[in-house]
């Protein structure tokens, strides 16, 4: 049909149904018909005052920033170019795992058969009926008096066979600004949909705060903490998130789409969607390898992805810092892309020593949320004390006055920088290559103060999958948990699993089949401490020494010895030049009592949590590991 006629036809349909809701920007008719129908149904449901179809342009960003500055939601950090700070309602500061659910017709499509009297922690399920009831109490009219933004976005380079398309509808323009950084927001997405099968992931988000406000708006950050609800419908490739504007809950391309929904798509299509960074390491001989690494939230994935090597001759380049989509090629090679376009990193602890590359990246065009600010317009957070004098006046994330020495935290522990990856000085030239990069090794790791060696290599893929399944880490501020304790975080995916975790492990085991060349799997722990609580390993840029060992193992060098829990480095096979005193024996010790208790606890955890769904292969691997430890 002629474009013009089609436009008129749709415009009429639109005006007929939604005449009182103006489209203030863009044209409804630019969108594919299935998107039009979906957006129209959300207009009907949420009753916004207008619809704004985003084009991702710089001009659009400037208009929105200006609006948010006027309203007081954002203000410029005047020491930088185009950097802005935003403070949330203090009740909306982290991912809310307790209110995040997977909705499916069959409960055990989403969650494993836990043993009796066990509270499952590997995803939460909700029935369609319950979801419908809770939704009816939330969505109707929830955007009254607010603008509805329609955001077309691509996860992964636009048009790549490894990429997927999403459309987010939201009433938060802060979310729009962050989505522009974290994903590729562009109307080219409409063309991709029109040319292909038209499948897109439906992402519906609202702050849940219609006008007139029923709840006092704090920090110009409307939200509805009492009604937060984040639902995933994998069968319909759909996410609905209500009540929170905070990143992981509201930037739906990230955890909701790229991990929970994409995990299910990946299972169906035979690939992997994982909570992993991807980095490249080139050694002094010029040999390059790409490595994917899974760590639980706030364990230093961004630091590792942007590592500055401390030993000469090595080069690190970044592909991604949080999420990897990986697919086996016809020739069996595993190739990965970073579906995101920005870094949404934890600010506290990030500084010129721990992560100079991140600091360079977020000097401009970035949004800082819940950090503190100095009187001269610099960002500030814990770990940047060296940058200020004793007299510098700081305004904390809560708006209070603060000076060095004040025991209160100036920034929220989960405060974040949101910065374009393209600005990072060490992005790999192939980071947006539609074909992805070849993955040679997969690393799992967590914060393990006790018992766990610096690095070990899995005996084989099955053992590696078991090592991933037994992953544990100290809790951090990325979610709502308080206090420090060691928590299971299998495959670093506990908060991000979109389907029955037992089946997820089956999927990992199933990808080991011809012609797939599965990479070697490793486990690392940068966080082991001695009896006085001091770190045994310097970490950060010195982790290149461990990566070097891993690369040499991938090349088959004879530098490993067997232990009951995996292959350990032969003494002296990790380059420690210039490091001073390193207690190798303690760093690599495997205390028998610790490991006996650990394997027992892990077996119980996985059995309780996944019951009959735990693959027999993983049970066998656990048993073999227990037998080896017993025989020590
Ligand atoms: C994140 C997280 O924001 O894992 O990346 O919480
Ligand atoms: Mn993460």
XYZ file of C-alpha atoms and ligand atoms in Angstrom:
639
model
C 0.000 0.000 0.000
C 1.101 3.531 -0.750
C 2.929 4.968 2.315
C 0.812 8.101 2.419
C -2.502 6.243 2.240
C -1.323 3.829 4.891
C -0.380 6.743 7.122
C -3.776 8.375 6.715
C -5.505 5.093 7.388
C -3.584 4.483 10.599
C -3.844 8.040 11.722
C -7.601 7.789 11.402
C -7.728 4.571 13.326
C -5.537 6.179 15.920
C -7.549 9.358 16.216
C -10.758 7.387 16.369
C -9.558 5.414 19.343
C -7.152 7.725 21.080
C -8.095 11.100 19.716
C -7.643 12.815 23.031
C -4.092 11.489 23.443
C -1.833 13.513 21.127
C 1.311 12.108 19.568
C 3.681 14.897 20.466
C 6.632 13.490 18.587
C 7.146 10.961 15.804
C 4.559 9.185 13.780
C 2.556 6.182 14.808
C 2.705 5.029 11.223
C 6.510 4.678 11.230
C 6.160 1.716 13.541
C 5.394 -1.771 12.250
C 1.751 -2.725 12.654
C 2.301 -5.202 15.470
C 4.161 -2.491 17.428
C 1.361 -0.014 16.711
C -1.185 -2.468 18.056
C 0.841 -3.148 21.183
C 1.525 0.533 21.900
C -2.116 1.386 21.262
C -3.201 -1.189 23.831
C -0.815 0.381 26.377
C -2.211 3.849 25.671
C -5.622 2.421 26.390
C -4.409 0.854 29.594
C -2.121 3.524 31.037
C -3.925 6.677 29.824
C -0.945 8.991 29.336
C -1.420 12.658 28.452
C 0.584 12.235 25.247
C 2.782 9.851 23.306
C 6.386 10.584 22.375
C 7.930 8.229 19.845
C 11.671 8.454 20.358
C 14.260 8.686 17.609
C 17.399 8.396 19.749
C 18.854 11.629 18.330
C 21.156 13.991 20.182
C 18.599 16.743 19.783
C 16.008 14.584 21.502
C 18.396 13.908 24.398
C 19.100 17.619 24.790
C 15.405 18.455 24.891
C 14.765 15.836 27.567
C 17.813 16.832 29.625
C 16.651 20.418 29.521
C 13.200 19.397 30.747
C 14.646 17.347 33.576
C 16.953 20.187 34.574
C 14.025 22.570 34.719
C 12.087 20.160 36.856
C 15.079 19.549 39.142
C 15.453 15.805 38.496
C 18.871 16.275 36.906
C 21.526 18.873 37.317
C 24.762 19.426 35.516
C 28.027 18.489 37.189
C 29.689 21.693 36.171
C 33.273 20.401 36.287
C 32.638 18.194 33.225
C 31.213 18.274 29.764
C 27.652 17.028 29.643
C 27.731 15.037 32.892
C 24.580 15.029 35.011
C 23.685 13.934 38.505
C 20.384 12.571 39.664
C 19.178 11.572 43.134
C 16.427 9.041 43.547
C 13.805 8.729 46.207
C 15.837 7.009 48.972
C 13.289 4.183 48.851
C 14.240 3.383 45.250
C 17.949 2.581 45.175
C 18.501 -1.010 44.034
C 17.108 -3.954 42.166
C 14.200 -5.405 44.106
C 14.747 -9.128 43.783
C 11.947 -10.005 46.182
C 9.375 -8.428 43.840
C 10.757 -9.851 40.613
C 8.849 -12.816 39.169
C 8.630 -15.073 36.153
C 5.047 -15.631 34.999
C 4.295 -18.839 33.114
C 1.393 -21.215 32.630
C 3.321 -24.107 34.083
C 5.076 -23.255 37.367
C 7.981 -25.599 36.766
C 8.799 -24.025 33.441
C 9.988 -21.111 35.593
C 11.203 -22.603 38.856
C 12.642 -25.972 39.853
C 10.869 -28.534 42.070
C 12.344 -27.443 45.391
C 12.432 -29.950 48.237
C 9.666 -29.656 50.869
C 10.059 -26.737 53.297
C 12.575 -24.989 51.041
C 12.124 -21.401 49.925
C 13.334 -21.371 46.344
C 15.847 -18.636 45.586
C 16.476 -19.538 41.955
C 13.764 -17.286 40.493
C 10.232 -16.700 41.784
C 7.144 -17.831 39.898
C 3.769 -16.170 39.619
C 0.641 -17.561 37.978
C -1.089 -15.690 35.167
C -4.168 -15.330 37.378
C -2.221 -13.745 40.228
C -0.304 -11.511 37.828
C -3.548 -10.371 36.232
C -5.006 -9.524 39.654
C -1.950 -7.521 40.728
C -1.728 -5.818 37.345
C -5.332 -4.660 37.526
C -4.457 -2.890 40.768
C -1.537 -1.112 39.114
C -1.647 -0.412 35.413
C -5.020 1.139 34.572
C -4.508 4.888 34.361
C -1.003 4.688 35.852
C 0.425 7.265 33.393
C -2.326 9.843 33.853
C -0.898 13.319 33.428
C 2.423 11.911 32.197
C 4.030 11.453 28.819
C 4.406 7.960 27.412
C 7.771 7.467 25.699
C 8.023 4.755 23.069
C 11.639 3.624 22.788
C 12.731 1.417 19.868
C 15.999 -0.301 20.762
C 18.374 -2.992 19.626
C 20.296 -5.221 21.997
C 23.497 -5.785 20.051
C 24.542 -4.030 16.834
C 21.490 -3.071 14.785
C 20.745 -5.822 12.284
C 23.343 -8.335 13.558
C 22.144 -11.943 13.422
C 23.110 -12.149 17.122
C 21.056 -9.068 18.095
C 17.455 -8.797 19.268
C 14.970 -5.954 19.145
C 12.944 -4.483 21.990
C 10.424 -1.701 22.361
C 10.127 -0.069 25.765
C 7.143 2.019 26.715
C 7.844 4.126 29.796
C 6.643 7.270 31.552
C 10.140 8.101 32.842
C 12.332 10.372 30.766
C 15.299 9.556 33.047
C 14.816 5.989 31.814
C 14.799 7.229 28.226
C 18.115 9.043 28.767
C 19.729 5.965 30.316
C 18.285 3.626 27.666
C 19.939 5.858 25.038
C 23.266 5.139 26.719
C 22.764 1.472 27.558
C 21.138 0.307 24.310
C 20.989 1.394 20.676
C 17.883 3.566 20.485
C 17.127 4.213 16.843
C 14.215 4.174 14.393
C 16.349 1.815 12.245
C 14.865 -0.804 14.546
C 11.502 -0.318 12.788
C 13.151 -1.215 9.474
C 14.750 -4.321 10.959
C 11.338 -5.410 12.249
C 9.612 -4.642 8.958
C 12.237 -6.577 6.975
C 12.359 -9.583 9.317
C 9.725 -11.606 11.139
C 8.746 -8.606 13.239
C 9.471 -10.235 16.612
C 10.290 -7.820 19.397
C 10.479 -8.032 23.173
C 7.693 -5.980 24.744
C 8.962 -3.906 27.637
C 6.366 -1.925 29.595
C 7.540 0.317 32.416
C 5.855 2.850 34.665
C 6.980 4.716 37.741
C 3.459 4.036 38.989
C 2.872 7.624 39.961
C -0.031 9.148 38.018
C -0.905 12.804 38.408
C -2.213 14.269 40.602
C 0.430 12.690 42.846
C -0.994 10.426 45.513
C 2.325 10.096 47.283
C 4.801 12.840 48.138
C 7.399 13.016 45.351
C 10.890 13.070 46.855
C 13.918 14.414 44.920
C 11.677 14.966 41.892
C 11.764 11.186 41.534
C 8.250 9.839 41.240
C 7.968 6.158 42.133
C 5.687 3.820 44.009
C 7.786 1.656 46.350
C 4.727 0.002 47.919
C 3.616 -1.367 44.581
C 6.857 -2.367 42.888
C 6.307 -5.412 40.722
C 8.617 -6.684 37.992
C 7.093 -9.430 35.905
C 8.591 -11.435 33.058
C 6.450 -13.423 30.639
C 8.954 -15.538 28.712
C 6.223 -17.301 26.726
C 5.155 -13.925 25.338
C 8.628 -12.364 25.299
C 7.261 -9.595 27.516
C 8.317 -7.652 30.633
C 6.211 -5.355 32.798
C 7.886 -3.301 35.508
C 5.918 -1.072 37.837
C 6.791 1.326 40.622
C 10.583 1.721 40.435
C 12.754 4.005 38.314
C 16.038 2.450 39.494
C 18.275 1.044 36.697
C 18.057 -2.723 36.993
C 14.285 -2.462 37.536
C 13.579 0.123 34.866
C 16.172 -0.074 32.062
C 14.390 -3.119 30.779
C 16.914 -3.933 28.052
C 19.439 -4.926 30.706
C 18.621 -7.625 33.248
C 14.965 -8.173 32.313
C 15.426 -8.580 28.572
C 19.105 -9.375 27.987
C 19.250 -12.010 30.743
C 15.837 -13.267 31.901
C 13.872 -13.153 28.617
C 16.929 -13.673 26.383
C 17.880 -16.679 28.533
C 14.663 -18.372 27.438
C 15.096 -17.303 23.804
C 18.674 -18.626 23.984
C 17.484 -21.973 25.314
C 14.896 -22.224 22.539
C 17.388 -21.221 19.844
C 20.429 -23.089 21.212
C 22.657 -20.264 22.448
C 23.709 -18.723 25.799
C 22.654 -15.412 27.426
C 24.900 -14.902 30.448
C 25.871 -12.456 33.211
C 29.407 -12.160 31.848
C 31.921 -9.579 30.741
C 33.861 -10.165 27.523
C 37.452 -8.931 27.260
C 40.382 -9.446 24.956
C 43.907 -9.989 26.225
C 46.951 -9.716 23.963
C 50.251 -11.024 25.306
C 53.742 -9.675 24.507
C 53.998 -12.174 21.619
C 50.989 -10.467 20.030
C 48.700 -13.443 20.625
C 45.150 -12.403 21.398
C 42.367 -14.292 23.186
C 38.816 -13.356 24.081
C 37.622 -14.344 27.525
C 34.125 -14.300 29.030
C 33.823 -14.048 32.816
C 30.817 -14.442 35.115
C 30.827 -12.819 38.539
C 27.877 -11.978 40.784
C 26.794 -8.321 40.903
C 29.306 -5.827 42.298
C 32.252 -8.275 42.318
C 34.339 -6.213 39.921
C 33.241 -7.265 36.425
C 33.598 -3.688 35.191
C 37.062 -3.443 36.791
C 38.148 -6.655 35.133
C 36.673 -5.775 31.725
C 38.605 -2.474 31.818
C 41.736 -3.823 33.486
C 45.019 -1.944 33.161
C 47.776 -4.610 33.102
C 50.583 -4.107 35.601
C 53.062 -6.234 33.688
C 54.644 -4.827 30.540
C 53.712 -5.967 27.075
C 50.103 -6.984 27.748
C 47.100 -5.250 26.278
C 43.498 -5.530 27.437
C 40.537 -4.401 25.344
C 36.909 -4.474 26.289
C 33.916 -5.913 24.495
C 31.448 -5.727 27.376
C 31.297 -5.480 31.162
C 28.061 -7.188 32.225
C 26.240 -9.348 29.692
C 27.388 -11.783 26.997
C 25.276 -13.414 24.296
C 27.189 -16.342 22.869
C 26.370 -18.650 19.996
C 28.153 -21.587 18.373
C 28.903 -21.079 14.696
C 28.456 -23.804 12.124
C 32.196 -24.534 12.355
C 31.746 -25.097 16.098
C 33.390 -21.859 17.241
C 31.717 -20.031 20.132
C 31.265 -16.326 19.332
C 29.995 -13.656 21.686
C 28.600 -10.148 21.569
C 27.906 -7.566 24.214
C 24.226 -6.759 23.735
C 24.590 -3.459 25.599
C 25.990 -0.110 24.463
C 26.983 1.395 27.806
C 28.273 0.666 31.296
C 25.940 0.940 34.296
C 28.676 0.510 36.885
C 28.819 0.690 40.669
C 30.495 4.033 41.475
C 31.908 3.550 45.014
C 35.368 2.033 44.879
C 35.915 3.167 41.278
C 38.932 5.472 41.081
C 42.138 6.153 39.185
C 43.876 3.255 40.907
C 41.156 0.603 40.733
C 39.773 1.491 37.315
C 41.459 4.403 35.525
C 39.798 3.461 32.228
C 36.286 3.744 33.680
C 37.246 7.131 35.154
C 38.373 8.317 31.702
C 35.197 6.963 30.136
C 32.754 8.826 32.363
C 34.345 12.279 32.078
C 31.524 13.342 29.726
C 28.041 12.454 28.438
C 27.256 10.376 31.517
C 24.537 10.204 34.155
C 25.431 9.631 37.801
C 22.731 8.390 40.135
C 22.898 8.653 43.944
C 26.544 9.733 44.045
C 27.717 12.745 46.083
C 28.946 16.031 44.630
C 31.695 18.465 45.629
C 31.096 22.204 45.891
C 32.921 22.763 42.593
C 30.744 20.325 40.660
C 32.763 17.100 40.698
C 31.249 13.715 41.407
C 32.384 12.106 44.625
C 32.013 8.725 46.318
C 33.750 6.407 48.732
C 37.156 5.554 47.268
C 37.783 9.100 45.949
C 38.968 10.590 49.247
C 42.415 11.301 47.730
C 40.821 13.688 45.254
C 39.512 16.153 47.829
C 41.076 18.244 50.584
C 40.037 18.186 54.234
C 38.022 21.365 53.672
C 36.149 20.337 50.552
C 32.419 20.608 51.089
C 30.543 17.643 49.727
C 26.792 17.265 49.299
C 25.862 13.644 49.989
C 23.443 11.556 47.958
C 20.861 12.390 50.610
C 21.514 16.124 50.257
C 23.374 16.543 53.577
C 26.686 18.364 54.135
C 29.748 16.139 54.408
C 33.508 16.528 54.884
C 36.368 14.035 54.885
C 36.361 12.010 58.104
C 32.567 11.968 58.434
C 31.676 8.316 59.150
C 28.432 8.507 57.116
C 28.592 7.312 53.518
C 28.650 10.251 51.088
C 27.366 8.175 48.163
C 24.870 5.328 48.258
C 26.796 2.002 48.121
C 24.836 1.097 44.976
C 25.230 4.514 43.330
C 25.987 4.204 39.638
C 27.599 5.773 36.617
C 25.821 5.287 33.308
C 28.251 5.976 30.498
C 28.508 5.231 26.754
C 30.804 2.257 26.052
C 31.819 3.885 22.773
C 33.665 6.551 24.809
C 35.818 3.973 26.555
C 39.418 4.327 25.336
C 40.007 0.570 25.289
C 36.920 -0.651 23.443
C 37.993 -3.381 21.072
C 37.713 -2.482 17.365
C 35.427 -5.529 17.034
C 33.151 -4.678 19.949
C 30.297 -3.922 17.584
C 31.184 -6.557 14.998
C 27.915 -8.236 14.004
C 29.671 -11.626 13.993
C 30.863 -11.269 17.584
C 34.269 -12.367 18.873
C 35.595 -15.926 19.339
C 35.512 -16.980 23.002
C 38.498 -19.094 24.172
C 37.833 -19.338 27.903
C 35.011 -18.926 30.392
C 35.752 -17.833 33.951
C 33.509 -18.042 37.009
C 34.321 -16.183 40.203
C 32.957 -14.694 43.397
C 34.020 -12.937 46.582
C 35.324 -15.796 48.716
C 37.324 -14.544 51.711
C 38.102 -18.096 52.826
C 39.343 -21.388 51.428
C 39.073 -20.815 47.674
C 42.312 -20.639 45.629
C 43.213 -17.720 43.364
C 42.585 -19.731 40.210
C 41.739 -23.260 39.186
C 40.825 -24.933 35.929
C 37.922 -27.328 35.490
C 38.841 -30.885 34.487
C 36.386 -30.659 31.594
C 33.127 -28.959 30.501
C 30.909 -31.015 32.857
C 33.122 -30.271 35.839
C 33.154 -26.622 34.745
C 29.357 -26.474 34.665
C 29.356 -27.892 38.198
C 31.910 -25.246 39.265
C 29.579 -22.596 37.863
C 26.578 -24.140 39.611
C 28.354 -24.041 42.978
C 29.314 -20.364 42.654
C 28.985 -18.368 45.863
C 29.828 -14.820 46.832
C 29.577 -12.309 49.632
C 26.377 -10.251 49.290
C 26.726 -6.682 48.004
C 24.606 -3.546 47.709
C 23.414 -4.206 44.135
C 20.165 -5.635 45.471
C 18.118 -5.090 48.592
C 20.093 -7.425 50.909
C 21.598 -6.024 54.099
C 24.843 -7.136 55.756
C 27.590 -9.378 54.476
C 27.106 -13.090 54.125
C 28.204 -15.719 51.666
C 25.318 -16.417 49.346
C 24.917 -18.958 46.587
C 24.831 -17.345 43.172
C 24.969 -20.219 40.684
C 26.525 -19.199 37.370
C 26.311 -15.580 38.728
C 22.725 -15.820 37.471
C 20.680 -16.280 40.666
C 18.827 -12.954 40.290
C 18.640 -13.184 36.513
C 17.363 -16.649 35.710
C 14.336 -16.669 33.410
C 13.431 -20.366 33.592
C 13.786 -23.535 35.672
C 17.424 -23.497 36.820
C 17.752 -27.292 36.505
C 16.768 -26.966 32.834
C 19.205 -24.078 32.494
C 22.009 -26.397 33.655
C 20.747 -29.048 31.211
C 21.040 -26.472 28.455
C 24.646 -25.720 29.419
C 25.428 -29.438 29.392
C 23.677 -29.937 26.055
C 25.747 -27.369 24.193
C 28.731 -29.710 24.542
C 28.087 -31.663 21.368
C 29.737 -31.918 17.958
C 30.737 -29.753 16.196
C 30.723 -27.334 19.160
C 34.190 -26.515 20.451
C 33.463 -25.725 24.080
C 36.012 -23.448 25.753
C 37.967 -24.369 28.876
C 36.306 -23.259 32.118
C 38.162 -21.644 35.055
C 37.274 -20.418 38.544
C 38.988 -17.402 40.120
C 38.874 -15.714 43.522
C 40.589 -12.333 43.898
C 39.249 -11.884 47.434
C 40.908 -14.473 49.695
C 42.188 -13.020 52.976
C 44.780 -14.192 55.517
C 44.155 -14.766 59.217
C 44.460 -11.024 59.873
C 41.843 -10.185 57.225
C 44.406 -8.862 54.722
C 43.898 -9.702 51.025
C 46.364 -12.363 49.893
C 46.275 -11.131 46.303
C 46.586 -7.514 45.108
C 43.828 -7.891 42.494
C 42.866 -5.220 39.917
C 45.611 -4.738 37.266
C 47.633 -7.613 38.737
C 44.862 -10.003 37.749
C 46.523 -9.916 34.294
C 48.994 -12.412 35.805
C 46.176 -14.890 36.311
C 44.732 -14.166 32.863
C 48.173 -14.854 31.403
C 48.196 -18.264 33.128
C 44.700 -18.957 31.798
C 45.768 -18.062 28.240
C 48.763 -20.343 28.483
C 46.511 -23.160 29.678
C 44.172 -22.557 26.734
C 47.260 -23.046 24.558
C 47.931 -26.341 26.356
C 51.072 -25.371 28.296
C 52.055 -27.900 30.939
C 51.725 -25.562 33.928
C 48.905 -27.196 35.933
C 48.720 -29.858 38.622
C 45.717 -31.906 39.645
C 43.987 -31.239 42.939
C 40.725 -32.641 44.302
C 38.836 -29.498 43.218
C 40.397 -28.874 39.807
C 43.702 -28.126 38.109
C 45.848 -25.659 40.043
C 48.843 -23.686 38.739
C 52.181 -25.476 39.199
C 54.111 -23.598 41.844
C 55.804 -20.609 40.238
C 53.853 -20.837 36.971
C 52.105 -17.503 37.560
C 54.304 -14.491 36.889
C 54.770 -12.744 40.256
C 57.666 -10.474 39.186
C 57.719 -7.218 41.071
C 54.842 -8.096 43.387
C 56.843 -8.398 46.596
C 55.753 -10.939 49.184
C 52.988 -13.280 47.942
C 52.132 -16.262 50.096
C 51.681 -18.805 47.307
C 51.017 -21.734 49.634
C 48.236 -19.945 51.470
C 46.805 -18.479 48.266
C 46.466 -21.956 46.751
C 45.824 -24.046 49.848
C 42.734 -26.266 49.898
C 41.850 -26.754 53.582
C 40.271 -30.216 53.747
C 37.773 -29.395 56.510
C 36.653 -26.260 54.732
C 36.107 -28.081 51.444
C 34.379 -31.038 53.067
C 31.898 -28.710 54.727
C 31.611 -26.655 51.557
C 30.816 -29.537 49.207
C 28.302 -30.952 51.685
C 26.582 -27.595 51.945
C 26.646 -27.094 48.167
C 25.173 -30.541 47.502
C 22.382 -29.814 49.961
C 21.782 -26.367 48.508
C 21.527 -27.601 44.919
C 19.433 -30.603 45.910
C 17.053 -28.460 48.010
C 16.798 -25.777 45.367
C 16.525 -27.855 42.213
C 15.338 -31.246 43.507
C 14.492 -33.640 40.700
C 15.450 -31.005 38.115
C 19.152 -31.080 39.009
C 20.865 -32.830 36.077
C 22.329 -36.209 37.038
C 25.599 -35.116 35.417
C 25.898 -32.274 37.948
C 25.012 -34.620 40.823
C 27.724 -37.010 39.634
C 30.274 -34.196 39.360
C 29.452 -33.050 42.894
C 29.791 -36.589 44.201
C 33.111 -37.113 42.421
C 34.400 -33.858 43.888
C 33.238 -34.916 47.371
C 34.977 -38.291 46.951
C 38.211 -36.612 45.866
C 38.116 -34.263 48.859
C 37.373 -37.155 51.201
C 40.375 -38.992 49.838
C 42.720 -36.029 50.456
C 24.166 -4.831 37.635
C 23.909 -5.899 38.611
O 23.640 -3.721 37.758
O 24.385 -7.030 38.383
O 24.903 -5.103 36.672
O 23.222 -5.651 39.608
Mn 25.381 -7.182 36.504
